[in-house]
Amino acid sequence: ITHQLRQAMSEAHRATKGFNLQTDAYENARPSYPPQAVETVANKLNLRPNSSVVDLGAGTGKFTRLLLPYNLDITAVEPSPGMRQKFSQLYPQITLLEGNARSLPLSSGSQDAVVCAQAFHWFATEDSLKEIHRVLKPGGCLGLIWNLEDKSRAKWVARLRDTYEKYEDNSPQYRLGTWKAVFELQTIKGLFSQLGEDHWSHFLQASPKMIWERVLSKSYISVLSTQQQNALREEVYTLLKEELPQIEKSSSIEEVAASSCEVEYPYTTDFFWCTKL
């Protein structure tokens, strides 16, 4: 499959519409990133006070907010109107631009770094990397970071992922690793250094409602019909009742949903970086 075709498929996929739909669930339930990961991002991307940084595919600002203590010159770029609206409500002080990875509203050679958090798999194309290369200063850095639910550390997470991943419908997914292929193109090898990488394991404290909202925040779940979402919601809460000892087995679905108990939700954070050649 050509990268041009892959790009067209990614953009046309109906799951992209989901980014406009569940912005509250996205903001409330999507995990943050561990401090040691953020510190590594700052170090590997050579971020200093007043460094110019683009958060590309910024969403609601889950990662952008973690850059604020570094006193950077931050520009957030986000294509989804719903995400931009939420971002503006939360961080009116941050420059926010409409745009996408193929056409960045920034001048050439203007940025010290570009970071993509939970986003690059949607635009892992030759055109996108050439555009990122264009806006970076000589020696500028590109950072790619993702959180992923770790099914190897909890049986209930493995069951949960099996329950919702069946709805992916061939939408681009970080976990599949296909995003890496673009870095093997000869045209891209001449633009960026080889990818470095680092990884962390951590936990998020989550209630049943937060776990369901995490599922609902996934773009391919957001675009399901109300009937499909309700059926999946019942499936998720039933699974949690069966798997989590904190929840009474006699609980109704709504009692599970309303439960204030919290469980350790295991995640891995994966960070990749490279430098403009």
mmCIF file of N, CA and C in Angstrom, residues 1 11 21 25 41 88 121 131 146-147 162 164 169 186 213 247 266 273:
data_model
loop_
_atom_site.group_PDB
_atom_site.id
_atom_site.type_symbol
_atom_site.label_atom_id
_atom_site.label_comp_id
_atom_site.label_asym_id
_atom_site.label_seq_id
_atom_site.Cartn_x
_atom_site.Cartn_y
_atom_site.Cartn_z
ATOM 1 N N ILE A 1 0.848 -1.191 0.000
ATOM 2 C CA ILE A 1 0.000 0.000 0.000
ATOM 3 C C ILE A 1 0.890 1.250 0.000
ATOM 4 N N GLU A 11 -7.469 9.849 6.217
ATOM 5 C CA GLU A 11 -8.265 11.066 6.263
ATOM 6 C C GLU A 11 -9.735 10.782 6.000
ATOM 7 N N LEU A 21 -16.728 14.568 18.515
ATOM 8 C CA LEU A 21 -17.941 14.143 19.200
ATOM 9 C C LEU A 21 -17.814 14.035 20.712
ATOM 10 N N ALA A 25 -15.418 13.524 27.133
ATOM 11 C CA ALA A 25 -14.896 12.214 27.538
ATOM 12 C C ALA A 25 -13.397 12.153 27.301
ATOM 13 N N VAL A 41 11.217 14.030 27.266
ATOM 14 C CA VAL A 41 10.833 14.765 26.057
ATOM 15 C C VAL A 41 11.568 16.100 26.004
ATOM 16 N N SER A 88 -9.423 25.836 23.601
ATOM 17 C CA SER A 88 -9.496 27.283 23.835
ATOM 18 C C SER A 88 -10.130 27.618 25.169
ATOM 19 N N HIS A 121 0.112 8.525 14.386
ATOM 20 C CA HIS A 121 -0.355 7.389 13.583
ATOM 21 C C HIS A 121 -1.452 7.781 12.602
ATOM 22 N N GLU A 131 6.583 18.167 5.580
ATOM 23 C CA GLU A 131 6.052 19.435 6.074
ATOM 24 C C GLU A 131 6.607 19.746 7.472
ATOM 25 N N TRP A 146 3.084 8.377 22.954
ATOM 26 C CA TRP A 146 1.788 7.713 23.070
ATOM 27 C C TRP A 146 1.627 7.077 24.450
ATOM 28 N N ASN A 147 0.400 7.061 24.942
ATOM 29 C CA ASN A 147 -0.018 6.206 26.048
ATOM 30 C C ASN A 147 -0.799 5.034 25.472
ATOM 31 N N ASP A 162 -10.010 -6.344 24.122
ATOM 32 C CA ASP A 162 -10.660 -7.255 23.175
ATOM 33 C C ASP A 162 -12.098 -6.826 22.902
ATOM 34 N N TYR A 164 -13.428 -3.673 22.964
ATOM 35 C CA TYR A 164 -13.641 -2.480 22.132
ATOM 36 C C TYR A 164 -12.805 -2.435 20.858
ATOM 37 N N ASP A 169 -12.302 -1.070 12.881
ATOM 38 C CA ASP A 169 -12.720 -0.892 11.484
ATOM 39 C C ASP A 169 -11.579 -0.360 10.607
ATOM 40 N N GLN A 186 13.513 6.043 1.749
ATOM 41 C CA GLN A 186 14.803 6.688 1.483
ATOM 42 C C GLN A 186 14.679 8.208 1.514
ATOM 43 N N GLU A 213 -15.525 6.042 30.043
ATOM 44 C CA GLU A 213 -15.282 7.277 29.294
ATOM 45 C C GLU A 213 -13.998 7.182 28.480
ATOM 46 N N ILE A 247 -15.969 -4.651 43.169
ATOM 47 C CA ILE A 247 -17.368 -4.469 42.783
ATOM 48 C C ILE A 247 -18.176 -5.714 43.154
ATOM 49 N N PRO A 266 -3.325 -0.038 34.266
ATOM 50 C CA PRO A 266 -1.926 -0.028 33.820
ATOM 51 C C PRO A 266 -1.753 0.521 32.399
ATOM 52 N N TRP A 273 11.933 9.846 19.137
ATOM 53 C CA TRP A 273 12.400 11.165 18.728
ATOM 54 C C TRP A 273 13.456 11.061 17.636
#
